PDB file of C-alpha atoms in Angstrom:
ATOM      1  CA  LEU A   1      27.919  28.194  -1.110  1.00 53.00           C
ATOM      2  CA  ASP A   2      31.384  27.301  -2.439  1.00 57.00           C
ATOM      3  CA  THR A   3      33.357  26.449   0.692  1.00 58.00           C
ATOM      4  CA  PRO A   4      37.110  26.860   1.239  1.00 56.00           C
ATOM      5  CA  GLY A   5      39.203  23.944   0.025  1.00 62.00           C
ATOM      6  CA  ILE A   6      39.579  21.014   2.411  1.00 67.00           C
ATOM      7  CA  HIS A   7      43.205  20.102   2.912  1.00 65.00           C
ATOM      8  CA  ARG A   8      45.745  19.199   5.584  1.00 71.00           C
ATOM      9  CA  PRO A   9      46.260  22.565   7.320  1.00 73.00           C
ATOM     10  CA  HIS A  10      49.741  23.856   8.090  1.00 79.00           C
ATOM     11  CA  THR A  11      48.757  27.259   9.478  1.00 83.00           C
ATOM     12  CA  LYS A  12      46.095  28.757  11.724  1.00 83.00           C
ATOM     13  CA  LEU A  13      44.425  30.179   8.623  1.00 80.00           C
ATOM     14  CA  GLY A  14      44.351  26.739   7.061  1.00 74.00           C
ATOM     15  CA  GLU A  15      42.800  25.254  10.186  1.00 78.00           C
ATOM     16  CA  TYR A  16      40.162  27.979  10.168  1.00 80.00           C
ATOM     17  CA  MET A  17      39.317  27.351   6.486  1.00 78.00           C
ATOM     18  CA  VAL A  18      38.911  23.604   7.018  1.00 76.00           C
ATOM     19  CA  GLU A  19      36.716  24.189  10.069  1.00 80.00           C
ATOM     20  CA  MET A  20      34.558  26.620   8.060  1.00 79.00           C
ATOM     21  CA  ALA A  21      34.075  23.945   5.403  1.00 78.00           C
ATOM     22  CA  ARG A  22      33.151  21.348   8.003  1.00 78.00           C
ATOM     23  CA  ARG A  23      30.567  23.687   9.553  1.00 80.00           C
ATOM     24  CA  ALA A  24      29.132  24.507   6.126  1.00 79.00           C
ATOM     25  CA  ILE A  25      28.589  20.800   5.464  1.00 80.00           C
ATOM     26  CA  ALA A  26      26.786  20.326   8.775  1.00 76.00           C
ATOM     27  CA  ASP A  27      24.525  23.350   8.220  1.00 81.00           C
ATOM     28  CA  ALA A  28      23.847  22.959   4.479  1.00 82.00           C
ATOM     29  CA  ASP A  29      20.364  22.272   3.093  1.00 86.00           C
ATOM     30  CA  VAL A  30      21.972  20.099   0.427  1.00 89.00           C
ATOM     31  CA  VAL A  31      25.600  19.130  -0.255  1.00 89.00           C
ATOM     32  CA  LEU A  32      26.876  18.695  -3.817  1.00 90.00           C
ATOM     33  CA  TRP A  33      30.303  17.073  -3.790  1.00 90.00           C
ATOM     34  CA  VAL A  34      32.203  16.943  -7.081  1.00 90.00           C
ATOM     35  CA  VAL A  35      34.811  14.171  -7.104  1.00 91.00           C
ATOM     36  CA  ASP A  36      37.503  13.428  -9.698  1.00 92.00           C
ATOM     37  CA  VAL A  37      37.149   9.673 -10.273  1.00 92.00           C
ATOM     38  CA  SER A  38      40.046   9.466 -12.712  1.00 90.00           C
ATOM     39  CA  THR A  39      42.506   9.253  -9.791  1.00 88.00           C
ATOM     40  CA  PRO A  40      42.489   7.238  -6.530  1.00 86.00           C
ATOM     41  CA  PRO A  41      40.790   8.934  -3.546  1.00 84.00           C
ATOM     42  CA  SER A  42      43.078  11.327  -1.699  1.00 82.00           C
ATOM     43  CA  ARG A  43      43.386  11.517   2.078  1.00 80.00           C
ATOM     44  CA  ALA A  44      41.292  14.698   2.069  1.00 78.00           C
ATOM     45  CA  GLU A  45      38.570  13.002   0.000  1.00 82.00           C
ATOM     46  CA  ARG A  46      38.446  10.064   2.399  1.00 83.00           C
ATOM     47  CA  GLU A  47      38.096  12.534   5.264  1.00 81.00           C
ATOM     48  CA  ILE A  48      35.271  14.357   3.505  1.00 82.00           C
ATOM     49  CA  ALA A  49      33.551  11.025   2.873  1.00 86.00           C
ATOM     50  CA  GLY A  50      33.615  10.441   6.612  1.00 84.00           C
ATOM     51  CA  TRP A  51      31.968  13.792   7.233  1.00 83.00           C
ATOM     52  CA  LEU A  52      29.236  13.114   4.667  1.00 85.00           C
ATOM     53  CA  ARG A  53      28.456   9.513   5.584  1.00 83.00           C
ATOM     54  CA  GLY A  54      24.906   9.241   6.826  1.00 78.00           C
ATOM     55  CA  LEU A  55      23.836  12.780   5.911  1.00 80.00           C
ATOM     56  CA  PRO A  56      20.509  12.676   4.011  1.00 77.00           C
ATOM     57  CA  GLN A  57      20.864  15.633   1.631  1.00 85.00           C
ATOM     58  CA  VAL A  58      24.001  14.661  -0.270  1.00 90.00           C
ATOM     59  CA  ILE A  59      24.571  14.498  -4.038  1.00 93.00           C
ATOM     60  CA  ILE A  60      27.845  13.119  -5.399  1.00 93.00           C
ATOM     61  CA  ALA A  61      28.936  14.123  -8.907  1.00 94.00           C
ATOM     62  CA  LEU A  62      31.593  11.699 -10.128  1.00 95.00           C
ATOM     63  CA  ASN A  63      33.449  13.889 -12.591  1.00 95.00           C
ATOM     64  CA  LYS A  64      35.699  12.650 -15.422  1.00 95.00           C
ATOM     65  CA  ILE A  65      33.802   9.365 -15.612  1.00 95.00           C
ATOM     66  CA  ASP A  66      34.799   9.210 -19.287  1.00 95.00           C
ATOM     67  CA  LEU A  67      38.358   8.444 -18.157  1.00 95.00           C
ATOM     68  CA  VAL A  68      37.191   5.337 -16.299  1.00 94.00           C
ATOM     69  CA  PRO A  69      36.926   2.146 -18.410  1.00 94.00           C
ATOM     70  CA  LYS A  70      33.279   1.499 -19.332  1.00 93.00           C
ATOM     71  CA  ALA A  71      33.339  -1.947 -17.732  1.00 94.00           C
ATOM     72  CA  GLU A  72      34.332  -0.369 -14.395  1.00 93.00           C
ATOM     73  CA  ARG A  73      31.965   2.611 -14.288  1.00 93.00           C
ATOM     74  CA  GLU A  74      28.950   1.012 -12.625  1.00 93.00           C
ATOM     75  CA  ARG A  75      31.187  -0.614 -10.021  1.00 92.00           C
ATOM     76  CA  VAL A  76      32.715   2.803  -9.222  1.00 92.00           C
ATOM     77  CA  ILE A  77      29.269   4.384  -8.890  1.00 92.00           C
ATOM     78  CA  GLN A  78      27.948   1.599  -6.673  1.00 92.00           C
ATOM     79  CA  ALA A  79      31.070   1.738  -4.508  1.00 90.00           C
ATOM     80  CA  ALA A  80      30.617   5.485  -3.963  1.00 89.00           C
ATOM     81  CA  ALA A  81      26.968   5.008  -3.011  1.00 89.00           C
ATOM     82  CA  GLN A  82      27.786   2.187  -0.604  1.00 88.00           C
ATOM     83  CA  THR A  83      30.669   4.060   1.010  1.00 85.00           C
ATOM     84  CA  LEU A  84      28.458   7.044   1.835  1.00 85.00           C
ATOM     85  CA  ASN A  85      25.230   5.105   2.505  1.00 84.00           C
ATOM     86  CA  LEU A  86      23.503   6.837  -0.392  1.00 88.00           C
ATOM     87  CA  GLN A  87      20.844   5.768  -2.862  1.00 88.00           C
ATOM     88  CA  ARG A  88      22.009   5.057  -6.397  1.00 86.00           C
ATOM     89  CA  GLY A  89      20.180   8.157  -7.640  1.00 87.00           C
ATOM     90  CA  GLN A  90      22.262  10.376  -5.359  1.00 91.00           C
ATOM     91  CA  VAL A  91      25.468   9.404  -7.173  1.00 93.00           C
ATOM     92  CA  ILE A  92      25.702  10.771 -10.712  1.00 94.00           C
ATOM     93  CA  ASP A  93      28.451  10.196 -13.250  1.00 95.00           C
ATOM     94  CA  THR A  94      29.413  13.391 -15.064  1.00 95.00           C
ATOM     95  CA  VAL A  95      31.853  14.923 -17.510  1.00 95.00           C
ATOM     96  CA  ALA A  96      32.228  18.623 -16.742  1.00 91.00           C
ATOM     97  CA  THR A  97      33.973  19.470 -20.012  1.00 93.00           C
ATOM     98  CA  THR A  98      30.987  18.272 -22.060  1.00 93.00           C
ATOM     99  CA  GLY A  99      28.191  18.935 -19.582  1.00 90.00           C
ATOM    100  CA  ALA A 100      27.191  15.260 -19.613  1.00 91.00           C
ATOM    101  CA  ASN A 101      24.443  14.526 -17.049  1.00 92.00           C
ATOM    102  CA  LEU A 102      24.429  18.110 -15.750  1.00 91.00           C
ATOM    103  CA  GLY A 103      20.646  18.040 -15.972  1.00 91.00           C
ATOM    104  CA  ARG A 104      20.527  14.975 -13.740  1.00 91.00           C
ATOM    105  CA  VAL A 105      22.691  16.735 -11.173  1.00 92.00           C
ATOM    106  CA  ILE A 106      20.382  19.756 -11.146  1.00 91.00           C
ATOM    107  CA  LEU A 107      17.252  17.622 -10.798  1.00 89.00           C
ATOM    108  CA  ALA A 108      18.859  15.631  -7.989  1.00 90.00           C
ATOM    109  CA  VAL A 109      19.682  18.832  -6.105  1.00 89.00           C
ATOM    110  CA  VAL A 110      16.096  20.081  -6.474  1.00 87.00           C
ATOM    111  CA  LYS A 111      14.724  16.718  -5.356  1.00 85.00           C
ATOM    112  CA  ALA A 112      16.942  16.851  -2.268  1.00 86.00           C
ATOM    113  CA  GLU A 113      15.967  20.450  -1.477  1.00 86.00           C
ATOM    114  CA  PRO A 114      12.750  21.568  -3.273  1.00 83.00           C
ATOM    115  CA  GLY A 115      13.095  25.056  -1.823  1.00 83.00           C
ATOM    116  CA  LEU A 116      15.935  25.730  -4.268  1.00 86.00           C
ATOM    117  CA  VAL A 117      13.800  25.271  -7.382  1.00 86.00           C
ATOM    118  CA  ALA A 118      13.076  28.995  -7.922  1.00 86.00           C
ATOM    119  CA  ALA A 119      16.714  30.047  -7.473  1.00 88.00           C
ATOM    120  CA  ILE A 120      17.975  27.313  -9.800  1.00 89.00           C
ATOM    121  CA  ALA A 121      15.354  28.098 -12.443  1.00 89.00           C
ATOM    122  CA  ASP A 122      16.299  31.777 -12.277  1.00 90.00           C
ATOM    123  CA  ALA A 123      20.025  31.030 -12.583  1.00 89.00           C
ATOM    124  CA  LEU A 124      19.596  28.328 -15.267  1.00 89.00           C
ATOM    125  CA  PRO A 125      16.457  29.211 -17.267  1.00 90.00           C
ATOM    126  CA  GLU A 126      17.312  26.637 -19.938  1.00 89.00           C
ATOM    127  CA  TYR A 127      16.395  23.941 -17.410  1.00 88.00           C
ATOM    128  CA  ARG A 128      12.946  25.310 -16.586  1.00 90.00           C
ATOM    129  CA  SER A 129      11.144  22.771 -18.758  1.00 89.00           C
ATOM    130  CA  ARG A 130      12.909  19.825 -17.098  1.00 89.00           C
ATOM    131  CA  LEU A 131      12.292  21.285 -13.647  1.00 89.00           C
ATOM    132  CA  THR A 132       8.611  21.653 -14.518  1.00 89.00           C
ATOM    133  CA  TRP A 133       8.281  18.043 -15.653  1.00 87.00           C
ATOM    134  CA  ALA A 134      10.082  16.952 -12.503  1.00 85.00           C
ATOM    135  CA  ARG A 135       7.177  18.563 -10.621  1.00 84.00           C
ATOM    136  CA  ILE A 136       4.368  17.363 -12.916  1.00 84.00           C
ATOM    137  CA  VAL A 137       5.228  13.657 -13.015  1.00 85.00           C
ATOM    138  CA  PRO A 138       5.140  12.952  -9.239  1.00 83.00           C
ATOM    139  CA  ALA A 139       2.107  15.223  -8.830  1.00 82.00           C
ATOM    140  CA  GLY A 140       0.311  13.240 -11.533  1.00 81.00           C
ATOM    141  CA  GLY A 141       1.164   9.975  -9.814  1.00 84.00           C
ATOM    142  CA  ALA A 142      -0.059  11.297  -6.484  1.00 81.00           C
ATOM    143  CA  ALA A 143      -3.278  12.548  -8.067  1.00 76.00           C
ATOM    144  CA  ALA A 144      -3.922   9.131  -9.640  1.00 77.00           C
ATOM    145  CA  THR A 145      -3.481   7.492  -6.235  1.00 81.00           C
ATOM    146  CA  VAL A 146      -5.845   9.955  -4.561  1.00 72.00           C
ATOM    147  CA  ALA A 147      -8.450   9.407  -7.298  1.00 68.00           C
ATOM    148  CA  LEU A 148      -8.714   5.749  -6.227  1.00 72.00           C
ATOM    149  CA  MET A 149     -10.288   6.769  -2.915  1.00 66.00           C
ATOM    150  CA  PRO A 150     -13.633   4.921  -2.720  1.00 60.00           C
ATOM    151  CA  LEU A 151     -15.666   7.544  -0.842  1.00 59.00           C
ATOM    152  CA  PRO A 152     -17.527  10.095  -3.002  1.00 59.00           C
ATOM    153  CA  LEU A 153     -15.978  13.580  -2.899  1.00 59.00           C
ATOM    154  CA  ALA A 154     -13.333  12.392  -0.407  1.00 65.00           C
ATOM    155  CA  ASP A 155     -10.621  13.128  -2.946  1.00 68.00           C
ATOM    156  CA  VAL A 156     -11.535  16.790  -3.443  1.00 66.00           C
ATOM    157  CA  VAL A 157      -9.399  18.253  -0.659  1.00 72.00           C
ATOM    158  CA  PRO A 158      -6.173  16.315  -1.426  1.00 76.00           C
ATOM    159  CA  LEU A 159      -6.574  16.914  -5.180  1.00 73.00           C
ATOM    160  CA  LEU A 160      -7.147  20.603  -4.493  1.00 72.00           C
ATOM    161  CA  ALA A 161      -3.924  20.730  -2.479  1.00 77.00           C
ATOM    162  CA  LEU A 162      -1.998  18.909  -5.234  1.00 78.00           C
ATOM    163  CA  GLN A 163      -3.278  21.161  -8.016  1.00 76.00           C
ATOM    164  CA  THR A 164      -2.689  24.370  -6.094  1.00 75.00           C
ATOM    165  CA  GLY A 165       0.793  23.286  -5.031  1.00 80.00           C
ATOM    166  CA  LEU A 166       1.683  22.330  -8.604  1.00 79.00           C
ATOM    167  CA  VAL A 167       0.564  25.668 -10.026  1.00 80.00           C
ATOM    168  CA  LEU A 168       2.442  27.607  -7.346  1.00 79.00           C
ATOM    169  CA  SER A 169       5.572  25.531  -7.928  1.00 82.00           C
ATOM    170  CA  ILE A 170       5.493  26.012 -11.702  1.00 82.00           C
ATOM    171  CA  SER A 171       4.887  29.730 -11.271  1.00 84.00           C
ATOM    172  CA  ARG A 172       8.057  29.954  -9.151  1.00 83.00           C
ATOM    173  CA  ILE A 173      10.026  28.049 -11.775  1.00 85.00           C
ATOM    174  CA  TYR A 174       9.047  30.599 -14.434  1.00 85.00           C
ATOM    175  CA  GLY A 175       9.543  33.600 -12.188  1.00 83.00           C
ATOM    176  CA  PHE A 176       5.896  34.569 -11.659  1.00 81.00           C
ATOM    177  CA  HIS A 177       5.054  35.905  -8.210  1.00 77.00           C
ATOM    178  CA  ILE A 178       1.636  34.879  -6.926  1.00 75.00           C
ATOM    179  CA  THR A 179       0.335  36.964  -4.057  1.00 74.00           C
ATOM    180  CA  PRO A 180      -1.556  35.368  -1.139  1.00 65.00           C
ATOM    181  CA  GLY A 181      -4.748  36.908  -2.473  1.00 72.00           C
ATOM    182  CA  ARG A 182      -4.236  35.395  -5.893  1.00 70.00           C
ATOM    183  CA  ALA A 183      -3.399  32.052  -4.318  1.00 69.00           C
ATOM    184  CA  LYS A 184      -6.751  32.098  -2.492  1.00 69.00           C
ATOM    185  CA  GLU A 185      -8.501  32.801  -5.810  1.00 73.00           C
ATOM    186  CA  LEU A 186      -6.751  29.800  -7.354  1.00 67.00           C
ATOM    187  CA  ILE A 187      -7.820  27.563  -4.461  1.00 66.00           C
ATOM    188  CA  VAL A 188     -11.445  28.668  -4.792  1.00 68.00           C
ATOM    189  CA  THR A 189     -11.392  28.227  -8.577  1.00 71.00           C
ATOM    190  CA  PHE A 190      -9.850  24.763  -8.410  1.00 62.00           C
ATOM    191  CA  GLY A 191     -12.155  23.782  -5.552  1.00 62.00           C
ATOM    192  CA  VAL A 192     -15.338  24.802  -7.373  1.00 62.00           C
ATOM    193  CA  GLY A 193     -14.183  23.034 -10.516  1.00 65.00           C
ATOM    194  CA  LEU A 194     -13.343  19.801  -8.696  1.00 60.00           C
ATOM    195  CA  LEU A 195     -16.607  19.803  -6.753  1.00 60.00           C
ATOM    196  CA  ALA A 196     -18.599  20.410  -9.936  1.00 64.00           C
ATOM    197  CA  ARG A 197     -16.883  17.554 -11.780  1.00 65.00           C
ATOM    198  CA  ARG A 198     -17.253  15.146  -8.879  1.00 61.00           C
ATOM    199  CA  ALA A 199     -20.903  16.086  -8.343  1.00 62.00           C
ATOM    200  CA  PHE A 200     -21.638  15.585 -12.042  1.00 62.00           C
ATOM    201  CA  ALA A 201     -19.883  12.198 -11.978  1.00 62.00           C
ATOM    202  CA  GLU A 202     -21.918  11.054  -8.972  1.00 59.00           C
ATOM    203  CA  LEU A 203     -25.194  12.263 -10.500  1.00 59.00           C
ATOM    204  CA  SER A 204     -24.356  10.437 -13.726  1.00 67.00           C
ATOM    205  CA  LYS A 205     -24.139   7.163 -11.788  1.00 63.00           C
ATOM    206  CA  LEU A 206     -27.693   7.719 -10.559  1.00 60.00           C
ATOM    207  CA  GLY A 207     -28.888   8.348 -14.005  1.00 55.00           C
TER     208      GLY A 207
END
């Protein structure tokens, strides 16, 4: 949702527009704030920063970072993160005219609100591969952790959940609709496969 501009209101309409923007921030699943870092912060920007401070689902895109001296860029990024109590990964330096780091902005938005992945993939199909890898890498790490469980077959259920969730997520990224019935078939298929592999591995140890 692109909200009305935030400014110092001089009319009732202006007051209404600013209030609408404030409410949108409070109700949003994720907030992407694009800031021009080539000029000092305006009064409106300082006010917005106050509204955003402490909110968990916030991404800051520092636009026109190419106009900031290279020696000062990291300091500017760190200052923005500290001001808003954000992690470094939530503050991304960008150049809108060249598209620099646009992919990082998109991935940050999806990380903040995974429910947006299908809509973003549909609107920006050229990013589907990166969105997919953003799902595969953490799922692989989680699967490796689960595989360290010492009890035989104890990892089947969590691995089944990880595999099924990954397939469903990737299917949404590429626009494939999986019905509940088909999802159940996937769960059964993955479950049988995992149980068979684990059973074979345990029998091999007895061998």
